[in-house]
Coordinates of C-alpha atoms in Angstrom, one line a residue:
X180 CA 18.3 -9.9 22.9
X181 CA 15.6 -11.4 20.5
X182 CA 11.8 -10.3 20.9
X183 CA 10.6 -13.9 21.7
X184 CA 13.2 -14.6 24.1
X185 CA 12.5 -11.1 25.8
X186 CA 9.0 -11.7 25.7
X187 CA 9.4 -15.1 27.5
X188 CA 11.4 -13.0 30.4
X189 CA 9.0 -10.7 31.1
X190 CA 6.5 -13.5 31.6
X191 CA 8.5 -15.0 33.8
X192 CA 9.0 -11.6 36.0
X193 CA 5.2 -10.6 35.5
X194 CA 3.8 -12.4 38.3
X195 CA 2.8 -16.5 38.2
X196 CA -1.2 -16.4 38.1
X197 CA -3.8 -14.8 36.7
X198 CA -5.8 -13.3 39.8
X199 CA -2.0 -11.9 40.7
X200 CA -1.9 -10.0 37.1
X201 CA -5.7 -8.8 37.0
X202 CA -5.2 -6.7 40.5
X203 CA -2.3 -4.7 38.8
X204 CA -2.9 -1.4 37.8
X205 CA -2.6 -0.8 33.6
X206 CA 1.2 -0.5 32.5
X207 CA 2.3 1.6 29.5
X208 CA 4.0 -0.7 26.8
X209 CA 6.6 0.6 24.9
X210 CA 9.3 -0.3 22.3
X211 CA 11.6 0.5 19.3
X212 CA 11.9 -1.8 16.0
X213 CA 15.3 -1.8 14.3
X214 CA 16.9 -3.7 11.7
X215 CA 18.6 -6.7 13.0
X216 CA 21.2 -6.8 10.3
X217 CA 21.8 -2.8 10.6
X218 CA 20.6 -1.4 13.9
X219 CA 19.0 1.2 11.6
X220 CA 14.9 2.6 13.0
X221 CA 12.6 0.8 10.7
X222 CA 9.7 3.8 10.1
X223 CA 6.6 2.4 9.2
X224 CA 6.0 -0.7 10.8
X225 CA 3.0 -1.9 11.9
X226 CA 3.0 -2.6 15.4
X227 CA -0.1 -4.8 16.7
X228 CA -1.4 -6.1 20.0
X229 CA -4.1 -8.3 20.7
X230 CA -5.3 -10.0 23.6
X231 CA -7.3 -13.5 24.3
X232 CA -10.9 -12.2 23.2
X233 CA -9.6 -11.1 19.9
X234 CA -9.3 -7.0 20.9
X235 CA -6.7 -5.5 18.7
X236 CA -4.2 -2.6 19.2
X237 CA -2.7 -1.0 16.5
X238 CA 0.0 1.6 15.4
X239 CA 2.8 2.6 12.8
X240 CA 6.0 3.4 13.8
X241 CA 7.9 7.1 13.9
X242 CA 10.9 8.2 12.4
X243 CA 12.7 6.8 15.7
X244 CA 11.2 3.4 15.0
X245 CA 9.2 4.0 18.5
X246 CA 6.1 2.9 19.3
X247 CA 3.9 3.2 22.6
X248 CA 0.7 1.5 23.7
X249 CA -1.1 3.4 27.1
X250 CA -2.9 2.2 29.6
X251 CA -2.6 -1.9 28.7
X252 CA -4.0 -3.8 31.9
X253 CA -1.8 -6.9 32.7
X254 CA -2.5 -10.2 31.2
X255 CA -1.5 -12.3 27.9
X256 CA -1.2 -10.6 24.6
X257 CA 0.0 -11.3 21.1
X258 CA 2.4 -8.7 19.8
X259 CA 2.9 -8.4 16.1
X260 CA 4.9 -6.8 13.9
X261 CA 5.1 -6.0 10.0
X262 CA 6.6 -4.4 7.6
X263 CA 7.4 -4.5 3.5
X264 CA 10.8 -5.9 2.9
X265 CA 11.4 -7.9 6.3
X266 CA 9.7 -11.0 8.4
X267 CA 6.8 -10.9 10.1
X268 CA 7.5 -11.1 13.7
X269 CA 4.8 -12.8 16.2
X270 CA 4.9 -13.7 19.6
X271 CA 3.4 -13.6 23.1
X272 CA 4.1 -11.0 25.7
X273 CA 3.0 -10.8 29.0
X274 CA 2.2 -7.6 30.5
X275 CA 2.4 -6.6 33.7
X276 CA 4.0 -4.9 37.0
X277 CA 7.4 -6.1 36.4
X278 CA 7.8 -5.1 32.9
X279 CA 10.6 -3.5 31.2
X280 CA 11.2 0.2 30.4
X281 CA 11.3 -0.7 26.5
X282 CA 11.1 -3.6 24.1
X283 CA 14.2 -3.9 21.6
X284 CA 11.7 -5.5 18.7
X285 CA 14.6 -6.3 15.7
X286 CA 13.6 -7.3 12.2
X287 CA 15.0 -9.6 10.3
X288 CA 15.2 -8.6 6.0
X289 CA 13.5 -11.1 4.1
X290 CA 13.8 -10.5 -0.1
X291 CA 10.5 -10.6 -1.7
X292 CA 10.0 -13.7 -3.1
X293 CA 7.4 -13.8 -6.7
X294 CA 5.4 -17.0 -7.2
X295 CA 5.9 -17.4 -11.0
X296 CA 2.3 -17.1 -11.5
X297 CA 2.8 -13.7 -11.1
X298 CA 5.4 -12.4 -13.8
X299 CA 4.8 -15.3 -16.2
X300 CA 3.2 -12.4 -18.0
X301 CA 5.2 -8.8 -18.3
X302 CA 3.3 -6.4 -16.8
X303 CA 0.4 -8.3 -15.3
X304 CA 0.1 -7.0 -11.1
X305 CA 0.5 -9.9 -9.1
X306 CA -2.4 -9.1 -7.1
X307 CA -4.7 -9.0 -9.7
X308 CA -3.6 -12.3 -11.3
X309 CA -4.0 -13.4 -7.4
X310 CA -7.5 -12.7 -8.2
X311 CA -8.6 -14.8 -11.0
X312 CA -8.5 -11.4 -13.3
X313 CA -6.6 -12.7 -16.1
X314 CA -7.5 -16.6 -16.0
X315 CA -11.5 -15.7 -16.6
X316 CA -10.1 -13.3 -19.5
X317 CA -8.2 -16.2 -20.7
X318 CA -11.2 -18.5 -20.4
X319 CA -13.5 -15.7 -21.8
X320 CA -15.8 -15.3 -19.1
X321 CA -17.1 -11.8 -19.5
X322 CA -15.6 -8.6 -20.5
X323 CA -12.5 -7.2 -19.0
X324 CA -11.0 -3.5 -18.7
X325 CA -7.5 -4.3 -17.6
X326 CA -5.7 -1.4 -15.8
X327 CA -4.0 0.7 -18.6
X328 CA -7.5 1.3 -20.0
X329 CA -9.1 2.2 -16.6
X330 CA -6.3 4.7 -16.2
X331 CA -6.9 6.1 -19.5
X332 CA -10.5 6.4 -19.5
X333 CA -11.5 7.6 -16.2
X334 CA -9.9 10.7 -16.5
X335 CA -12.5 13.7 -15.8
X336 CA -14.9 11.9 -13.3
X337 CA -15.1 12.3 -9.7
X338 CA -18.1 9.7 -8.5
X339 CA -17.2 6.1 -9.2
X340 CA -20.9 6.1 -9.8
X341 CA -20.7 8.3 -12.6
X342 CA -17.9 5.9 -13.9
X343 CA -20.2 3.5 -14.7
X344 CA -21.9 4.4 -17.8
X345 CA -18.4 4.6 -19.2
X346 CA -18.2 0.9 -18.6
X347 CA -21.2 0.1 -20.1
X348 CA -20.0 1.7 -23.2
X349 CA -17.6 -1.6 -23.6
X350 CA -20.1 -4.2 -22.0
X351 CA -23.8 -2.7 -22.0
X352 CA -25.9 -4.4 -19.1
X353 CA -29.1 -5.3 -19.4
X354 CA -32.5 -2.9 -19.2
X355 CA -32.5 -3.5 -15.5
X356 CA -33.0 -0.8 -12.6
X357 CA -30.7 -2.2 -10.3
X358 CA -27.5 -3.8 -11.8
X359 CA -25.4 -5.2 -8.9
X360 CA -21.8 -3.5 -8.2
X361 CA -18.5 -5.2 -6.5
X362 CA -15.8 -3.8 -5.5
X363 CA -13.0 -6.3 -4.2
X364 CA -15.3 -8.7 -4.0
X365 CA -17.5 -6.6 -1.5
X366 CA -21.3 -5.1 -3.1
X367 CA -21.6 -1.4 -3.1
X368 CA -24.4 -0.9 -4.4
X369 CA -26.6 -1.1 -7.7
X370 CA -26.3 0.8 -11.3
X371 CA -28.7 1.2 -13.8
X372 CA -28.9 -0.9 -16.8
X373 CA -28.0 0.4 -20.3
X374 CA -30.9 2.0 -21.5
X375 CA -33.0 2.6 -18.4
X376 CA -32.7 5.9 -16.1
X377 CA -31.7 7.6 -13.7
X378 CA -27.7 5.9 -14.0
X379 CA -26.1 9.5 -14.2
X380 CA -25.7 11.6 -11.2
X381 CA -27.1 15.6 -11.8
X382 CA -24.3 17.1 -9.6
X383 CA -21.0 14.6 -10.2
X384 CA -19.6 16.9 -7.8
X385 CA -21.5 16.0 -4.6
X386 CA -21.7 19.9 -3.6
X387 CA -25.2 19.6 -3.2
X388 CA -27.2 17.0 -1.2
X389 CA -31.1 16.9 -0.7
X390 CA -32.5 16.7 2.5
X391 CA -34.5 13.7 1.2
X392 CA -34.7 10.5 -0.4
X393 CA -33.0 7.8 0.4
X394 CA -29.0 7.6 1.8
X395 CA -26.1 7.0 -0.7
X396 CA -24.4 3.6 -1.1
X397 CA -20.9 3.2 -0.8
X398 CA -21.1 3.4 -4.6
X399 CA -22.3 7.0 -4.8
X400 CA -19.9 7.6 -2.2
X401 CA -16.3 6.3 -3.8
X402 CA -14.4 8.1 -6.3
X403 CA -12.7 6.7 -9.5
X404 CA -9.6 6.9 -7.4
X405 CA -10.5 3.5 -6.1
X406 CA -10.9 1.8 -9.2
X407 CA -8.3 -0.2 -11.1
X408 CA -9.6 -2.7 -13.2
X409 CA -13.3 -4.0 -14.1
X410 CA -15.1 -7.2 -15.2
X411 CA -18.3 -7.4 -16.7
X412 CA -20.9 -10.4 -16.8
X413 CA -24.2 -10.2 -19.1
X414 CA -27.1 -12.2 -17.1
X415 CA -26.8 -15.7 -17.4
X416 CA -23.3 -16.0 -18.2
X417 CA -20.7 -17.5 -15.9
X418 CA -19.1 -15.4 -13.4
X419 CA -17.1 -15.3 -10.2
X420 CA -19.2 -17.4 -7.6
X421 CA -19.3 -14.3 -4.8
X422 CA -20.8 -12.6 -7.6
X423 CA -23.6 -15.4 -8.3
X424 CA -26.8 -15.1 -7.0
X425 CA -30.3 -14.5 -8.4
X426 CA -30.1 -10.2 -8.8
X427 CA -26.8 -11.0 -11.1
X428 CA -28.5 -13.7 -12.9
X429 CA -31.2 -11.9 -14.1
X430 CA -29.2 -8.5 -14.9
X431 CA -25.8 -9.5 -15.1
X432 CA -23.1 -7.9 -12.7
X433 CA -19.8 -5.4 -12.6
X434 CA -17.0 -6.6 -10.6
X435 CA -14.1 -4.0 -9.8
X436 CA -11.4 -4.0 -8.5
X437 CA -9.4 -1.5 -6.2
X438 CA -6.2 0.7 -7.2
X439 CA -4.5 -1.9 -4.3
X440 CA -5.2 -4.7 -5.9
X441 CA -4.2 -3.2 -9.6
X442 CA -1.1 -1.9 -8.2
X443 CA 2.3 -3.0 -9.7
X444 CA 4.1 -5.4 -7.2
X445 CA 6.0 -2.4 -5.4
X446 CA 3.3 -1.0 -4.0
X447 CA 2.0 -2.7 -1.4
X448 CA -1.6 -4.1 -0.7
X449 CA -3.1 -2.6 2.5
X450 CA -5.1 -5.0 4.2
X451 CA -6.8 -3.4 7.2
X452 CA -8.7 -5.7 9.6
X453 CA -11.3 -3.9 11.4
X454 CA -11.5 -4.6 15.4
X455 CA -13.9 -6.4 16.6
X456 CA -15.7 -5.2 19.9
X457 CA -15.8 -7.6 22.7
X458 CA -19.1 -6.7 24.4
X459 CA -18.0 -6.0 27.9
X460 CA -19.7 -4.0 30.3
X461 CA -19.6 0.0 30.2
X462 CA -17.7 -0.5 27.1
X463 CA -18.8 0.4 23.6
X464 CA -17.5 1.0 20.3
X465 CA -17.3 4.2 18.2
X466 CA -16.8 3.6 14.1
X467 CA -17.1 6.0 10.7
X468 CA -15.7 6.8 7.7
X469 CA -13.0 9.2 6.7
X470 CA -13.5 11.2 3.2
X471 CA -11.8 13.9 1.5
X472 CA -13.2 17.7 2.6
X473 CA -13.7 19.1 -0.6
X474 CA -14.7 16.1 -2.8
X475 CA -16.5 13.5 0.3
X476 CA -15.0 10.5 -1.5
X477 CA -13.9 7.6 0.5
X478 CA -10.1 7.5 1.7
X479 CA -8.6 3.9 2.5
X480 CA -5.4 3.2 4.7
X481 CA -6.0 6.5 6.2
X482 CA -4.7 6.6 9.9
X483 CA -7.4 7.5 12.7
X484 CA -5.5 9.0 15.9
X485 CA -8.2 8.9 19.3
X486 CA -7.9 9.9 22.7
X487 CA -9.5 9.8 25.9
X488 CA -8.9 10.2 29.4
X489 CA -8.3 7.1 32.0
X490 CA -10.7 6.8 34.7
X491 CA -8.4 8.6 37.2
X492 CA -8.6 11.3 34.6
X493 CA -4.7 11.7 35.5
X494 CA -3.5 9.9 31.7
X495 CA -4.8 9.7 28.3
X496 CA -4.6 6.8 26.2
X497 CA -3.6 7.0 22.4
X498 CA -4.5 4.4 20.0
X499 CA -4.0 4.7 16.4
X500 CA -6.2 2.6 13.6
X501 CA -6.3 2.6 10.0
X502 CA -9.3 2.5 7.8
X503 CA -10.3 -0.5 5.2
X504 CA -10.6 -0.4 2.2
X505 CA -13.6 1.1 1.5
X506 CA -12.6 4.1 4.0
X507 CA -14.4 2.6 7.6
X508 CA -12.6 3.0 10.7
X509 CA -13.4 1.1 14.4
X510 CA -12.2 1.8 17.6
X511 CA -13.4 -0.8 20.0
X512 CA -13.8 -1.6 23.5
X513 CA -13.9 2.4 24.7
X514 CA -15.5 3.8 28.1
X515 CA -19.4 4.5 28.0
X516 CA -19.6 8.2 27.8
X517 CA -16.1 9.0 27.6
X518 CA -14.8 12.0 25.7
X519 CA -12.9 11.0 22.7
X520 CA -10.7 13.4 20.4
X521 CA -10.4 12.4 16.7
X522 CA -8.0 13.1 14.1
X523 CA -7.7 11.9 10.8
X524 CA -4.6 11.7 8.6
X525 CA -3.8 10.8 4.9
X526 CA 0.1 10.8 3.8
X527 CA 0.9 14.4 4.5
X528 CA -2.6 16.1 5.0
X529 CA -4.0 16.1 8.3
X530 CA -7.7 17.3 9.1
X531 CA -9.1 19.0 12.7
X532 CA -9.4 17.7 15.6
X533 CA -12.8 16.4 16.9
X534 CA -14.1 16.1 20.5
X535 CA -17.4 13.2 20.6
X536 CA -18.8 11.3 23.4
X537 CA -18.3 7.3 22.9
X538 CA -21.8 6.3 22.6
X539 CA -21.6 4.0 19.6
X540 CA -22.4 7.2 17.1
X541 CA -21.7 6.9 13.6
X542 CA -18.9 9.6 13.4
X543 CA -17.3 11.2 9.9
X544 CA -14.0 12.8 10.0
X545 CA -12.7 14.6 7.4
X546 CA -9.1 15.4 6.1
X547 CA -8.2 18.4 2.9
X548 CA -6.2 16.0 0.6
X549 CA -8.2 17.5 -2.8
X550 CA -7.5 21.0 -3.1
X551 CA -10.7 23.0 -4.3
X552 CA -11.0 25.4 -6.9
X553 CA -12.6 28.8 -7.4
X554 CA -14.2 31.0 -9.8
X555 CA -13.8 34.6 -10.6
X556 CA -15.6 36.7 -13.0
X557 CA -17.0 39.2 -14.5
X558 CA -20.7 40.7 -15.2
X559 CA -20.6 43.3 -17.4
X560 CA -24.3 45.0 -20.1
X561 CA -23.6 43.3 -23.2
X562 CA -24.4 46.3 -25.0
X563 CA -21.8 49.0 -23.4
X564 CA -19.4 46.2 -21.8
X565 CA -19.6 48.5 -18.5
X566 CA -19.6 46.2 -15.6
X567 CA -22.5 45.0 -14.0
X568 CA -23.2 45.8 -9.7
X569 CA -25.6 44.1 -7.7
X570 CA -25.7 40.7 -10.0
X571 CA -26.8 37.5 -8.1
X572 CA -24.9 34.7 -9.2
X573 CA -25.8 31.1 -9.0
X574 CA -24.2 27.5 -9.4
X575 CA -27.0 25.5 -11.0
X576 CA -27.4 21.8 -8.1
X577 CA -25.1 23.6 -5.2
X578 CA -25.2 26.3 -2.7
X579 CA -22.8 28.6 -3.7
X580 CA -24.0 32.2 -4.2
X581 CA -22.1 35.9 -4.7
X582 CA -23.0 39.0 -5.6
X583 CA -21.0 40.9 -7.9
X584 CA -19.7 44.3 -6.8
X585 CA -19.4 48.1 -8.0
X586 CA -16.5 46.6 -10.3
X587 CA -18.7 43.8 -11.6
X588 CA -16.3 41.6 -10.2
X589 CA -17.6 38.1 -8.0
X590 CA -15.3 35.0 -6.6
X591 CA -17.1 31.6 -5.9
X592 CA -14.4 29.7 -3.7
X593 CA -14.1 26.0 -2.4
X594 CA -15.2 24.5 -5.8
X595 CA -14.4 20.9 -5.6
X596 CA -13.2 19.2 -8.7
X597 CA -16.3 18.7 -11.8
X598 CA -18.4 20.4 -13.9
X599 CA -20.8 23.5 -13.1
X600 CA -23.5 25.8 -14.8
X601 CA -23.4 29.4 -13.3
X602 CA -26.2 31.5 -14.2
X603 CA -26.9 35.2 -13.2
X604 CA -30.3 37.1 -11.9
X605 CA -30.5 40.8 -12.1
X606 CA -33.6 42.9 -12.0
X607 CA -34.3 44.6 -15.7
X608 CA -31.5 42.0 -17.8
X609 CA -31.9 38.9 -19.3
X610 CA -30.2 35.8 -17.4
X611 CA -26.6 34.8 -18.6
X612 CA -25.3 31.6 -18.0
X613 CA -22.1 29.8 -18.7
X614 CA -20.6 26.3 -18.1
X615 CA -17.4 25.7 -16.7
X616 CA -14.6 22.9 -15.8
X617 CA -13.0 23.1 -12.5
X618 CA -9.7 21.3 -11.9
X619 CA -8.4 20.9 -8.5
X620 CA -7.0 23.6 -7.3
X621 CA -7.0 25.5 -10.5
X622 CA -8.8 28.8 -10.9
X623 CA -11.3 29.7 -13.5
X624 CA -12.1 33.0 -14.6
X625 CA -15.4 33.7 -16.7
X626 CA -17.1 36.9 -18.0
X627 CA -20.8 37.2 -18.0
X628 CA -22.4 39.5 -20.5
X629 CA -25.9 40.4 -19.8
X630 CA -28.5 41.6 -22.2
X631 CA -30.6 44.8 -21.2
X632 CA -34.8 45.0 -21.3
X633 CA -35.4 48.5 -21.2
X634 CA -32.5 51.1 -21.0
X635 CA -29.3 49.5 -23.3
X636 CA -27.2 51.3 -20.7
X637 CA -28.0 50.2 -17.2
X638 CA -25.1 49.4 -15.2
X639 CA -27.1 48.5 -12.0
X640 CA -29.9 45.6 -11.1
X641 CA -32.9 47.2 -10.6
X642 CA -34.8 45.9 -7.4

């Protein structure tokens, strides 16, 4: 049986008015998407469900093609389902007491179809041409990095923020403190002008972050992961209109856009539509941002899995949401004061659960998807090459610390990905330092030679 036409029989069978549906207890809807043509699971699809005031449900079929829903109270709903390669389906459900064990959703396959404004030009991504990219480039707007050179060139960084002087190399900005920056269209902050300071981060690792001063912008917070192609508009020039305002005017702006929207046409465009909280009584929303452990950048379309207990404390109900674009995650309409576990998940790597009270709290999960580096060495006297005991050693911006042992030998692990000065200290020697390039998940190995002030054949820190 079709969706809609099974929809439209459990409305019939729910129960004819409203005051009838609202004294029903919460039902538990469930269901299983398969291909019409086939009968074959689909894995994947997005499976949402929305009621009247605009509250939205939302999870991603298993391997089965299964999907579940707890704890739904009775009334109208919109059920929608989507997935790469078929139609979207969309239609009213009714839930309540008289529903059926299981929904039979079936997808229809639907071909692709590619406006020719998309491939006119070989290798141009649809979605960027979508986006006026390569009509201003035509027309001669500004100055555009198309993707290839993006790829090429941001190589080695870590902090879109630190990205940006590399842009300005091509396009230089005006001498202006505060030079707006886009990202699909959204600001995420300000860079510095060519020319003025304070545009290059100290520590593009983010290992170390001072109890002061003012909070990061989503800017300082993205990685060049994020990026996929760049525009650049001098002040006074003519640029894209949600660009346009007085700030950009005056010091010119940088527009860029995401890997999503620079992606080739088979990979598809995550659009994630945050929910929106419907202000009813006793009932609050909890929101955040998921980032990678190691490195804090930003992750996008990564999935957020909650729980909580009902108010009989008898069930839980599950709900899973996905973050935007720019790595935000919302879960709305949840009970005042109820304990909520938190997951997060990108592709394979999964980070810890987290237990929080829903009081509207800003909350940050984490997931390991960059894995860290480390550094081993050696200290040895520079004069005998004996190895050194008892040598503190430093990573200049950070708090990592060792102390090298009766061998001389010392390990700093958990390095993210960048760029670090180590320097020793040791009582009677000379400090030694040494810069060094961690990779992800590589391991770096360094030998410290330290210089003597008195005796040329200590072999031991003096206090």
């Amino acid at each position: 049986m079709p969706l809609l036409a099974l929809a439209l029989a459990w409305a019939a069978g729910a129960g004819s008015g409203a005051a009838a549906a609202a004294a029903q207890d919460p039902v538990r809807v469930v269901g299983t998407v398969t291909d019409d043509g086939t009968g074959a699971p689909v894995e994947g699809a997005t499976v949402r469900l929305a009621d009247p005031s605009g509250s939205v449900r939302e999870t991603v079929t298993g391997s089965e093609g299964a999907f579940a829903f707890e704890a739904v109270p009775p009334g109208a709903y919109v059920l929608g389902v989507r997935r790469i390669g078929y139609e979207v389906l969309s239609t009213t459900l009714e839930v309540g007491r008289d529903a059926p064990g299981s929904l039979d959703v079936r997808l229809r396959p639907q071909a692709i179809p590619l406006d020719p404004l998309e491939v006119d030009v070989e290798g141009r991504p649809p979605r960027l041409v979508e986006s006026g990219f390569y009509q201003r480039m035509e027309e001669g707007w500004g100055t555009y990095l198309e993707p290839e050179w993006i790829e090429a060139n941001k190589a080695g960084y870590v902090r879109l923020s630190d990205f940006m002087s590399t842009l300005q190399g091509r396009a230089p900005m005006p001498r202006c403190p505060d030079v707006p920056v886009y990202l699909d269209r959204k600001p995420i902050g300000t860079t510095s002008g060519s020319g003025t300071s304070g545009g290059r981060s100290i520590n593009p690792a983010a290992t170390y972050r001072s109890a002061a001063g003012p909070p990061p912008t989503l800017l300082e917070e993205l990685s060049t992961f994020e990026v996929g192609a760049a525009e650049l508009y001098s002040a006074g020039t003519k640029m894209p209109w949600f660009a346009w305002n007085g700030k950009s005017m005056e010091c010119g702006a940088i527009i860029l856009w995401s890997n999503w929207t620079a992606a080739m046409a088979e990979v598809p465009k995550i659009d994630v539509a945050l929910c929106e909280p419907t202000g009813r009584p006793g009932e609050v929303a909890l929101e955040g941002f998921v980032e990678d452990e190691v490195t804090a950048v930003r992750l996008p379309a990564a999935h957020v899995i909650s729980s909580y207990p009902t108010s009989g404390g008898l069930e839980r109900v599950e709900t899973v949401v996905r973050t935007d674009s720019l790595g935000r995650y919302r879960l709305c309409d949840l009970p005042a004061g109820a304990e909520v576990e938190l997951a997060a998940a990108y592709g394979p790597h999964a980070g810890d659960r987290l237990a929080v009270a829903a009081a509207g709290a800003d909350v940050r999960l984490s997931v390991p998807v960059t894995p860290p580096g480390s550094v081993t060495g050696l200290a040895i006297n520079e004069v005998t090459g004996q190895p050194l005991e008892a040598v503190r050693i430093t990573v200049d911006d950070t708090d990592f610390r060792a102390v090298t042992n009766r061998t001389g030998a010392f390990s700093l692990e958990g390095l993210p990905p960048g760029s670090y000065r180590i320097r020793t200290l040791c009582g009677g020697f000379d400090s030694a330092a040494e810069t060094v390039e961690v990779a992800e998940g590589a391991q770096v190995r360094v030998v410290l030679a330290l210089r003597s002030k008195g005796s040329a054949r200590r072999s031991r820190c003096s206090a």
